[in-house]
Structure formats: structure tokens, C-alpha cells
Coordinates of C-alpha atoms in Angstrom, one line a residue:
M51 CA 28.8 -12.4 -42.7
L52 CA 30.4 -9.0 -42.8
L53 CA 33.8 -10.6 -42.2
I54 CA 33.4 -13.0 -45.1
V55 CA 32.3 -10.1 -47.5
R56 CA 35.3 -8.0 -46.4
T57 CA 37.6 -11.0 -46.8
D58 CA 36.4 -11.5 -50.4
Q59 CA 36.9 -7.8 -51.1
V60 CA 40.4 -7.9 -49.6
V61 CA 41.3 -10.9 -51.7
A62 CA 39.9 -9.2 -54.8
D63 CA 41.9 -6.0 -53.9
T64 CA 45.1 -7.9 -53.2
A65 CA 44.8 -9.7 -56.6
E66 CA 45.3 -6.4 -58.4
P67 CA 48.7 -5.6 -57.0
T68 CA 50.0 -9.1 -57.9
T69 CA 49.0 -8.7 -61.5
Q70 CA 50.5 -5.2 -61.6
S71 CA 53.7 -6.5 -60.0
L72 CA 53.9 -9.3 -62.6
Q73 CA 53.3 -6.8 -65.4
G74 CA 56.0 -4.6 -63.9
M75 CA 58.4 -7.5 -63.9
Q76 CA 57.6 -8.4 -67.5
T77 CA 58.1 -4.8 -68.4
M78 CA 61.5 -4.8 -66.6
A79 CA 62.3 -8.1 -68.4
T80 CA 61.6 -6.6 -71.8
S81 CA 63.4 -3.4 -71.1
D82 CA 65.5 -3.8 -74.2
D83 CA 62.3 -3.7 -76.3
A84 CA 61.3 -0.5 -74.5
A85 CA 64.5 1.3 -75.5
P86 CA 64.5 4.2 -77.9
L87 CA 64.3 3.5 -81.7
Q88 CA 67.8 4.9 -82.4
H89 CA 69.3 2.4 -79.9
R90 CA 67.5 -0.7 -81.2
K91 CA 69.5 -3.4 -82.9
T92 CA 69.0 -4.4 -86.5
T93 CA 67.8 -7.8 -87.7
Q94 CA 71.2 -8.8 -88.9
E95 CA 72.7 -7.9 -85.5
L96 CA 70.1 -9.8 -83.7
T97 CA 70.6 -12.8 -86.1
E98 CA 74.3 -12.7 -85.4
E99 CA 73.8 -12.5 -81.7
F100 CA 71.3 -15.4 -81.9
K101 CA 73.8 -17.5 -83.7
N102 CA 76.5 -16.7 -81.2
L103 CA 74.1 -17.1 -78.2
N104 CA 75.3 -19.4 -75.4
W105 CA 72.2 -21.5 -74.7
A106 CA 73.6 -22.6 -71.4
K107 CA 73.5 -19.0 -70.2
V108 CA 70.0 -18.7 -71.5
D109 CA 68.9 -21.8 -69.6
E110 CA 70.6 -20.4 -66.5
Y111 CA 68.9 -17.1 -67.0
N112 CA 65.5 -18.7 -67.5
S113 CA 66.0 -20.8 -64.3
F114 CA 67.1 -17.7 -62.5
K115 CA 64.2 -15.7 -63.9
A116 CA 61.8 -18.6 -62.8
K117 CA 63.3 -18.6 -59.4
L118 CA 62.9 -14.8 -59.2
V119 CA 59.3 -15.1 -60.3
E120 CA 58.6 -17.9 -57.8
Q121 CA 60.3 -15.9 -55.0
A122 CA 58.3 -12.8 -55.9
C123 CA 55.1 -14.8 -55.9
A124 CA 56.0 -16.4 -52.5
E125 CA 56.8 -13.0 -51.1
E126 CA 53.6 -11.6 -52.5
R127 CA 51.6 -14.5 -51.0
I128 CA 53.3 -14.0 -47.6
R129 CA 52.7 -10.3 -47.8
R130 CA 49.1 -10.8 -48.9
K131 CA 48.6 -13.3 -46.1
N132 CA 50.2 -11.0 -43.5
W133 CA 48.1 -8.0 -44.7
L134 CA 45.0 -10.1 -44.7
R135 CA 45.7 -11.3 -41.2
S136 CA 46.3 -7.7 -40.0
E137 CA 43.2 -6.6 -41.8
L138 CA 41.1 -9.3 -40.2
E139 CA 42.7 -8.6 -36.8
A140 CA 41.8 -4.9 -37.3
Q141 CA 38.3 -5.7 -38.2
L142 CA 38.0 -8.1 -35.2
E143 CA 39.4 -5.4 -32.9
E144 CA 37.0 -2.9 -34.4
Q145 CA 34.1 -5.3 -33.8
R146 CA 35.3 -5.9 -30.2
E147 CA 35.6 -2.1 -29.7
Q148 CA 32.0 -1.7 -31.0
E149 CA 30.8 -4.5 -28.8
R150 CA 32.6 -3.0 -25.8
A151 CA 31.1 0.4 -26.6
K152 CA 27.6 -1.1 -26.9
Q153 CA 28.0 -2.9 -23.7
K154 CA 29.3 0.2 -22.0
A155 CA 26.4 2.3 -23.4
A156 CA 24.0 -0.4 -22.3
Y157 CA 25.6 -0.5 -18.9
E158 CA 25.5 3.3 -18.5
K159 CA 21.9 3.3 -19.7
M160 CA 21.0 0.6 -17.2
Q161 CA 22.8 2.5 -14.4
L162 CA 21.0 5.7 -15.3
Q163 CA 17.7 3.9 -15.4
K164 CA 18.5 2.3 -12.1
E165 CA 19.4 5.6 -10.6
V166 CA 16.2 7.1 -11.9
L167 CA 14.2 4.2 -10.6
D168 CA 15.9 4.4 -7.2
A169 CA 15.2 8.1 -7.0
Q170 CA 11.5 7.5 -8.0
M171 CA 11.2 4.7 -5.4
L172 CA 12.8 6.9 -2.8
E173 CA 10.5 9.8 -3.7
R174 CA 7.5 7.5 -3.7
H175 CA 8.5 6.0 -0.3
K176 CA 9.0 9.5 1.1
L177 CA 5.6 10.5 -0.2
E178 CA 4.0 7.4 1.3
E179 CA 5.7 8.1 4.6
E180 CA 4.6 11.7 4.6
S181 CA 1.0 10.7 3.7
K182 CA 1.0 8.1 6.5
A183 CA 2.3 10.6 8.9
E184 CA -0.3 13.2 7.7
Q185 CA -3.0 10.6 8.1
L186 CA -1.8 9.7 11.6
R187 CA -1.7 13.3 12.6
E188 CA -5.1 14.0 11.2
S189 CA -6.6 10.9 12.9
R190 CA -4.9 12.0 16.1
E191 CA -6.3 15.5 15.7
I192 CA -9.8 14.0 15.0
L193 CA -9.5 11.8 18.1
E194 CA -8.4 14.8 20.2
Q195 CA -11.2 16.9 18.8
V196 CA -13.7 14.0 19.6
S197 CA -12.4 13.6 23.1
K198 CA -12.6 17.4 23.6
D199 CA -16.2 17.4 22.3
I200 CA -17.1 14.5 24.6
E201 CA -15.5 16.3 27.5
I202 CA -17.4 19.5 26.6
E203 CA -20.7 17.5 26.3
R204 CA -20.0 15.9 29.6
R205 CA -19.3 19.3 31.2
M206 CA -22.4 20.8 29.7
A207 CA -24.5 17.8 30.9
L208 CA -23.0 18.1 34.3
R209 CA -23.6 21.9 34.3
A210 CA -27.2 21.3 33.2
K211 CA -27.7 18.7 35.9
Q212 CA -26.3 21.1 38.5
Q213 CA -28.5 23.9 37.2
K214 CA -31.5 21.6 37.4
A215 CA -30.6 20.4 40.9
R216 CA -30.0 24.1 41.9
A217 CA -33.4 25.0 40.5
M218 CA -35.1 22.1 42.3
Q219 CA -33.3 23.1 45.5
E220 CA -34.5 26.7 45.1
I221 CA -38.0 25.4 44.4
L222 CA -37.9 23.2 47.5
E223 CA -36.5 26.1 49.5
V224 CA -39.2 28.4 48.3
T225 CA -41.8 25.7 49.1
A226 CA -40.4 25.2 52.6
A227 CA -40.4 28.9 53.2
E228 CA -44.0 29.2 52.0
R229 CA -44.9 26.2 54.2
R230 CA -43.2 27.9 57.2
L231 CA -45.1 31.1 56.5
A232 CA -48.3 29.2 56.1
E233 CA -47.7 27.4 59.4
A234 CA -46.8 30.7 61.1
R235 CA -49.9 32.3 59.7
A236 CA -52.1 29.4 60.8
K237 CA -50.5 29.6 64.3
K238 CA -51.3 33.3 64.5
E239 CA -54.9 32.6 63.4
Q240 CA -55.1 29.9 66.0
E241 CA -53.8 32.2 68.7
E242 CA -56.3 34.9 67.6
D243 CA -59.1 32.4 67.7
M244 CA -58.0 31.3 71.2
R245 CA -57.8 34.9 72.3
L246 CA -61.3 35.6 71.0
L247 CA -62.6 32.4 72.6
K248 CA -61.1 33.4 75.9
L249 CA -62.6 36.8 75.6
N250 CA -66.0 35.3 74.9
V251 CA -65.7 32.9 77.9
Q252 CA -64.7 35.8 80.1
L253 CA -67.7 37.8 78.9
E254 CA -69.9 34.8 79.6
K255 CA -68.4 34.4 83.1
E256 CA -69.0 38.1 83.8
A257 CA -72.6 37.7 82.7
A258 CA -73.1 34.6 84.9
E259 CA -71.6 36.4 87.9
R260 CA -73.8 39.4 87.3
S261 CA -76.9 37.2 87.1
K262 CA -75.8 35.4 90.2
Q263 CA -75.4 38.6 92.1
E264 CA -78.8 39.7 90.9
R265 CA -80.3 36.4 92.1
Q266 CA -78.5 36.8 95.5
M267 CA -79.8 40.3 95.7
L268 CA -83.3 39.1 94.9
L269 CA -83.0 36.4 97.5
S270 CA -81.8 38.9 100.1
L271 CA -84.7 41.1 99.3
H272 CA -87.1 38.2 99.7
Q273 CA -85.7 36.9 103.0
S274 CA -88.2 38.4 105.3
R275 CA -91.4 38.6 103.3
A276 CA -93.5 38.8 106.3
D277 CA -91.4 41.6 107.7
K278 CA -91.7 43.5 104.5
I279 CA -95.4 43.2 103.8
A280 CA -95.8 46.7 104.8
M281 CA -93.4 47.9 102.5
L282 CA -94.9 45.8 99.7
A283 CA -95.7 48.6 97.4
T284 CA -92.2 50.0 97.9
V285 CA -90.7 46.6 97.5
D286 CA -92.8 46.0 94.4
K287 CA -91.9 49.3 93.0
A288 CA -88.3 48.7 93.9
R289 CA -88.5 45.3 92.4
Q290 CA -90.0 46.6 89.2
T291 CA -87.4 49.2 89.1
L292 CA -84.7 46.6 89.7
Y293 CA -86.2 44.3 87.2
S294 CA -86.5 47.0 84.6
R295 CA -82.9 48.0 85.3
A296 CA -81.6 44.5 85.2
F297 CA -83.6 43.8 82.0
H298 CA -82.2 47.0 80.5
V299 CA -78.7 46.1 81.7
N300 CA -79.0 42.5 80.4
E301 CA -80.5 43.7 77.2
R302 CA -77.8 46.3 76.8
H303 CA -75.1 43.7 77.7
A304 CA -76.6 41.3 75.3
V305 CA -76.7 43.9 72.6
V306 CA -73.1 44.9 73.3
V307 CA -72.0 41.3 73.3
K308 CA -73.9 40.7 70.1
E309 CA -72.5 43.8 68.5
L310 CA -69.0 42.9 69.7
A311 CA -69.5 39.3 68.4
T312 CA -70.9 40.6 65.2
Q313 CA -68.0 43.0 64.8
Y314 CA -65.5 40.4 65.7
A315 CA -67.2 37.9 63.3
L316 CA -67.2 40.6 60.6
K317 CA -63.6 41.5 61.4
R318 CA -62.6 37.8 61.5
D319 CA -64.5 37.1 58.3
A320 CA -62.8 40.2 56.7
A321 CA -59.4 39.2 58.0
D322 CA -60.0 35.6 56.9
Q323 CA -61.2 36.8 53.5
A324 CA -58.2 39.2 53.2
R325 CA -55.8 36.5 54.4
K326 CA -57.4 34.0 52.0
E327 CA -57.2 36.5 49.2
A328 CA -53.6 37.3 50.2
M329 CA -52.7 33.6 50.3
E330 CA -54.4 33.0 47.0
K331 CA -52.5 36.0 45.5
E332 CA -49.3 34.8 47.0
A333 CA -50.0 31.2 45.8
A334 CA -50.8 32.6 42.3
A335 CA -47.7 34.8 42.3
R336 CA -45.6 31.9 43.6
K337 CA -47.1 29.5 41.1
K338 CA -46.6 32.1 38.3
A339 CA -43.0 32.7 39.5
E340 CA -42.5 28.9 39.5
Q341 CA -44.0 28.6 36.1
L342 CA -41.8 31.5 34.9
K343 CA -38.7 29.8 36.4
V344 CA -39.7 26.5 34.9
H345 CA -40.4 28.2 31.6
E346 CA -37.1 30.1 31.7
F347 CA -35.3 26.9 32.6
L348 CA -37.0 25.0 29.8
K349 CA -36.3 27.9 27.4
F350 CA -32.7 28.0 28.5
Q351 CA -32.4 24.2 28.2
Q352 CA -34.0 24.3 24.7
E353 CA -31.8 27.2 23.6
E354 CA -28.8 25.3 25.0
K355 CA -29.8 22.2 23.0
Q356 CA -30.3 24.3 19.9
R357 CA -27.0 26.0 20.4
Q358 CA -25.3 22.6 21.0
K359 CA -27.0 21.3 17.8
R360 CA -25.9 24.3 15.9
M361 CA -22.3 23.9 17.2
E362 CA -22.4 20.2 16.3
K363 CA -23.7 21.0 12.9
Q364 CA -21.1 23.6 12.4
E365 CA -18.4 21.3 13.6
R366 CA -19.6 18.5 11.3
Y367 CA -19.7 21.0 8.5
E368 CA -16.2 22.2 9.4
I369 CA -15.0 18.5 9.5
Q370 CA -16.7 17.7 6.2
K371 CA -15.3 20.9 4.7
Q372 CA -11.8 20.0 6.0
Q373 CA -12.1 16.4 4.7
E374 CA -13.2 17.7 1.3
L375 CA -10.4 20.2 1.3
D376 CA -7.9 17.5 2.3
A377 CA -9.2 15.1 -0.4
E378 CA -9.1 17.9 -3.0
V379 CA -5.5 18.8 -1.9
R380 CA -4.4 15.2 -2.0
G381 CA -5.9 14.8 -5.5
V382 CA -4.2 18.0 -6.8
C383 CA -0.9 18.3 -4.9
A384 CA 1.7 15.6 -4.6
T385 CA 3.9 16.6 -1.7
T386 CA 3.0 17.7 1.8
A387 CA 4.5 21.2 1.3
Q388 CA 2.2 21.8 -1.7
Q389 CA -0.8 20.5 0.2
N390 CA -0.1 22.8 3.2
A391 CA 0.4 25.8 0.8
Y392 CA -2.8 25.0 -1.0
R393 CA -4.7 24.7 2.3
S394 CA -3.4 28.1 3.6
F395 CA -4.1 29.7 0.2
L396 CA -7.8 28.5 0.4
R397 CA -8.2 29.6 4.0
T398 CA -6.7 33.0 3.2
H399 CA -8.8 33.7 0.1
C400 CA -12.0 31.9 0.9
G401 CA -12.7 33.0 4.5
T402 CA -15.1 31.2 6.8
S403 CA -18.5 32.0 5.0
C404 CA -20.1 28.9 3.4
A405 CA -21.2 30.6 0.2
N406 CA -18.0 32.6 -0.2
F407 CA -16.0 29.5 0.5
N408 CA -17.8 27.3 -2.0
Y409 CA -17.7 30.0 -4.7
M410 CA -14.1 31.0 -4.2
R411 CA -13.1 27.3 -3.9
L412 CA -14.8 26.4 -7.1
T413 CA -13.2 29.4 -8.9
L414 CA -9.8 28.8 -7.5
R415 CA -9.9 25.1 -8.1
R416 CA -10.9 25.7 -11.7
A417 CA -8.1 28.2 -12.2
Y418 CA -5.7 25.8 -10.4
F419 CA -6.7 22.9 -12.5
Q420 CA -6.3 24.9 -15.7
E421 CA -2.8 26.0 -14.6
Y422 CA -2.0 22.5 -13.6
K423 CA -3.3 21.1 -16.9
R424 CA -1.3 23.8 -18.8
K425 CA 1.9 22.8 -16.9
Q426 CA 1.3 19.2 -17.6
E427 CA 0.9 19.9 -21.3
V428 CA 4.1 21.9 -21.3
E429 CA 5.9 19.2 -19.5
L430 CA 4.5 16.5 -21.9
R431 CA 5.5 18.7 -24.9
N432 CA 9.0 19.2 -23.6
R433 CA 9.3 15.4 -23.0
R434 CA 8.1 14.7 -26.6
E435 CA 10.7 17.2 -27.9
L436 CA 13.4 15.6 -25.8
C437 CA 12.4 12.1 -27.2
K438 CA 12.4 13.5 -30.7
R439 CA 15.8 15.1 -30.3
Q440 CA 17.1 11.8 -28.9
Q441 CA 15.7 9.9 -31.9
D442 CA 17.2 12.4 -34.3
L443 CA 20.6 12.1 -32.5
L444 CA 20.4 8.3 -32.7
I445 CA 19.4 8.4 -36.4
Q446 CA 22.3 10.8 -37.0
Q447 CA 24.7 8.4 -35.1
M448 CA 23.5 5.5 -37.2
E449 CA 23.9 7.4 -40.4
E450 CA 27.4 8.4 -39.4
R451 CA 28.3 4.9 -38.6
K452 CA 26.9 3.6 -41.9
H453 CA 28.8 6.4 -43.7
N454 CA 32.0 5.5 -41.9
K455 CA 31.5 1.8 -42.8
D456 CA 30.9 2.7 -46.4
I457 CA 34.1 4.7 -46.4
L458 CA 35.9 1.7 -44.9
V459 CA 34.6 -0.6 -47.6
C460 CA 35.3 1.7 -50.6
R461 CA 38.9 2.7 -49.8
R462 CA 42.0 0.8 -50.8
P463 CA 43.5 -1.6 -48.2
V464 CA 46.3 0.6 -47.0
A465 CA 44.2 3.7 -47.0
R466 CA 41.4 1.7 -45.4
M467 CA 43.4 1.1 -42.3
I468 CA 44.0 4.8 -41.9
T469 CA 40.3 5.5 -42.7
T470 CA 39.3 2.9 -40.2
A471 CA 41.3 4.5 -37.4
N472 CA 39.9 7.9 -38.4
A473 CA 36.4 6.5 -38.6
N474 CA 36.8 4.9 -35.2
A475 CA 38.0 8.2 -33.8
L476 CA 35.1 10.0 -35.4
V477 CA 32.6 7.5 -34.1
S478 CA 34.0 7.6 -30.6
Q479 CA 33.9 11.4 -30.7
T480 CA 30.3 11.3 -31.9
E481 CA 29.4 8.8 -29.2
M482 CA 31.1 10.9 -26.6
K483 CA 29.3 14.0 -27.7
L484 CA 26.0 12.1 -27.9
N485 CA 26.5 10.6 -24.4
R486 CA 27.5 13.9 -23.0
R487 CA 24.5 15.6 -24.5
L488 CA 22.1 12.9 -23.4
L489 CA 23.6 13.0 -19.9
E490 CA 23.2 16.7 -19.7
E491 CA 19.6 16.5 -20.9
V492 CA 18.8 13.7 -18.5
N493 CA 20.3 15.6 -15.6
T494 CA 18.4 18.7 -16.6
Y495 CA 15.1 16.7 -16.8
L496 CA 15.7 15.0 -13.5
A497 CA 16.6 18.3 -11.8
S498 CA 13.4 19.9 -13.2
K499 CA 11.3 16.9 -12.1
A500 CA 12.9 16.7 -8.6
Q501 CA 12.4 20.4 -8.0
P502 CA 9.5 20.9 -5.6
L503 CA 6.5 22.6 -7.2
Q504 CA 5.7 24.9 -4.2
D505 CA 4.9 27.9 -6.4
Q506 CA 2.0 26.2 -8.2
P507 CA -0.9 27.8 -6.1
N508 CA 0.7 31.2 -6.6
A509 CA 1.2 30.6 -10.3
S510 CA -2.3 29.4 -10.6
I511 CA -3.6 32.7 -9.1

């Protein structure tokens, strides 16, 4: 459509020189009329010349003049056709240049987008690999920690079992020692009883021997009763004396034996009572010691269980805290370096206390999110300004192209060719400036985006 319009304009423009050239030729043909007044011929002279005119020469002149006009028209048509062809070729070449420039700009834009997408995909792939490696490392650490905990629990259970076996062995050893002491004590008591029984039997044997000797003596005294009738009174007296002595001896012996038996019985009862009390005291002390040992063992076992529960609770709390910290770091930071920096920052400033850690973590997280939000807003504002500048540059480029096209349409044909070349030069320079500026801005934006944000935690503080 543009080509048709320009062709019409060119035809209209080329029609003017033809008219002007014809007018010029007519002016040249009537050059005699355009002469000064003092050189003009009078009517009489003109009449004489008309009478003496050679009409053959006039016809020849008219035919020559027609040939000249026809030749001038043919040359003008050829010139106009050649000029129109060159103009159309220039316009076609301009359109081809514009199409090539558009294709080149589109290709460069596509290449730039492809490079940006490749860089983003590479960064995303790297982040995914790092996150997978981090997850594998964390799972490996958790498995190692769990295996260590299981090994610690197994060792503690084995230690508790060994302690229990050792305590039972000690209890059995103490019980065996007490049994041996009781057996030795019973053996000693049995030996003492046998000794006392032997002493009693010996005393009874001595008493029987003494009574036998007394009977034999009495029998010997009564052997010859007849012979001793005379000495009856003496014998009776002696007998009475002997009977009284024997009675006193037997009575004294019985009293001594009874006293000895009573003393022995009292001593034995006292010894039995003392031994029984001592055994009861020893049994009570042993039972109390066993109860104390069992109580201490149960107390130690309960304390060990409570300590183990506290350790498990603390470990679970530490694991939960680490998981929360990791989740928070993954949600806040993009790269692994930023996550490690944020973890070290929290460990450094929050400490190990639960309340201090929660308070400091909330405070620092709030400050960190505020700083992160501020940076995101600044980045979004810069991006909007960049888009606005690009739009302004594109609008300026479109206006320059439109202005150059208007200049091309309004100028004369010959001047239009020069203006077209200058306009193409101006457009190409503008496009070069625009492309260079866009390339610089895109490179700056990609460099600022690809730069690692390792100083965010420090900046947030």
C-alpha cells in the first residue's frame, strides 16, 4: 500500500517537470516575442516577411519542431521511467533493509532471551542439585545421629544390665557370706552344746562312780555283821556319820551341779539371746543395707531414665529447632551459601537458650524479612524504571522513524534520495545506539541478578 501511494506521489511529482520543460521549450520557441521592445519588428516589416515567407521551410520547421517535441517527450518518458524504477528499487531496498534489521533485532532478542533462559535454567538446576545434596547430607547426618543414639542406648542398656547383674552378684555374695557365717555360728553352737553335754555326762559318771564306791564301802562294812555286833554302836555311829557325810556330799554335789547347770543354762540362754539379738541386728542391718542398695539402684536407674528422657527431649527439641531453622532458611535464602551464612548468624546471635533463641530468632527474622522486602521493592522499582526507559526508547525510535518517513514523503524526488540515505543512516545510528544501550542495561541487570546475595544477613542486621 505504501509502495502504491509513493508511486502515485512520484508520478504526480514527475508530471511537474514535464510541464515545466514544455513551457520552457515554448518560451525558447517564442524567444523573438520575448525580445526587447526597441528590437521588435513593425507590422509592415512582419507583413513583408509573411509575404516573402517560404512555406516549405515553415513546414520543415514545424516537422522538425514536432520531432524535437516528440523526442523530448520520449526522453522525458524514458527518464521518468528510469527515475521511477530507481525510486522503486530504492524503496524496495529500504524495505528489505528494514526487514533485515527487524529480523536481526528479533534474532538478537531471541538469542538474548535464550541466553537468559539458559542461565536461569542452569542456575535453577544448580540450586536443585545443591538442595538435593543438602537434603542427602542432612538425611545422612540424621541417620548417623540416629545410629549413634541407638548405639548409645544399647550401651546404656548393656551398662544397666551389667550393673544389675553386678548388684545381684554382690547380693548373692553377701547372702552366701551370711549363710557361711550362720553355718559357722551354728556349728560353734553345736560344738558348745556337745561340750556341755559331755561335761554333764562326765559329771553324771563321776556321781555314779561315787555312789558305787559308797555302796561298795557300805557292803564292805556289812560283810561280817556277826563279827561286828560288838562294835554296833560304833558302827552305827560311824554309819550315821558316813550317811550324814555322804548326804552332805551328795547334797553339796547336787547343789553344785544344779548351780553349774543353772549358770550354764543362764549363760547359754544369755549367749543364745545375745547371739539371737546379734543375728537379728545383723539381719536387720543386712536387710537395711540391701534395701538401701536396692533403693539406690532404683534411684540411680530412675535418675538415669529421667536423664535419658531429658537428653531425648533435648535432642528432639534440637532436631525440631534445626528443622525449623532449615525450613526457615530455605524459605528465606535461595542459595546454599546464603543458607549457611544465615544459620551461622542465628547460632552466633541466638545462643543455645530456648527463650533467648526464640526471641532473638523472631526479632532477627522480622528484621531480615523487612530488609528482604525492602530489597525486593527496590529491585522491582528498578525493573519498572528499566521497562519504562525501554518503552520510552522504543517510542522515541518509532517517532524518529515516522519523522524520517514523513521527510522522505515531503521532499522532492532527487532530494528524497539523499534524504532517504541520510534517514537510513540516522535510523541505523539510532538503532545501533538503542541496541547498545539495551545490551548494556541487560548485561548490568543480569550481572546484578547473578551476583550472590551473601551479604543479606549482615545488611539485615
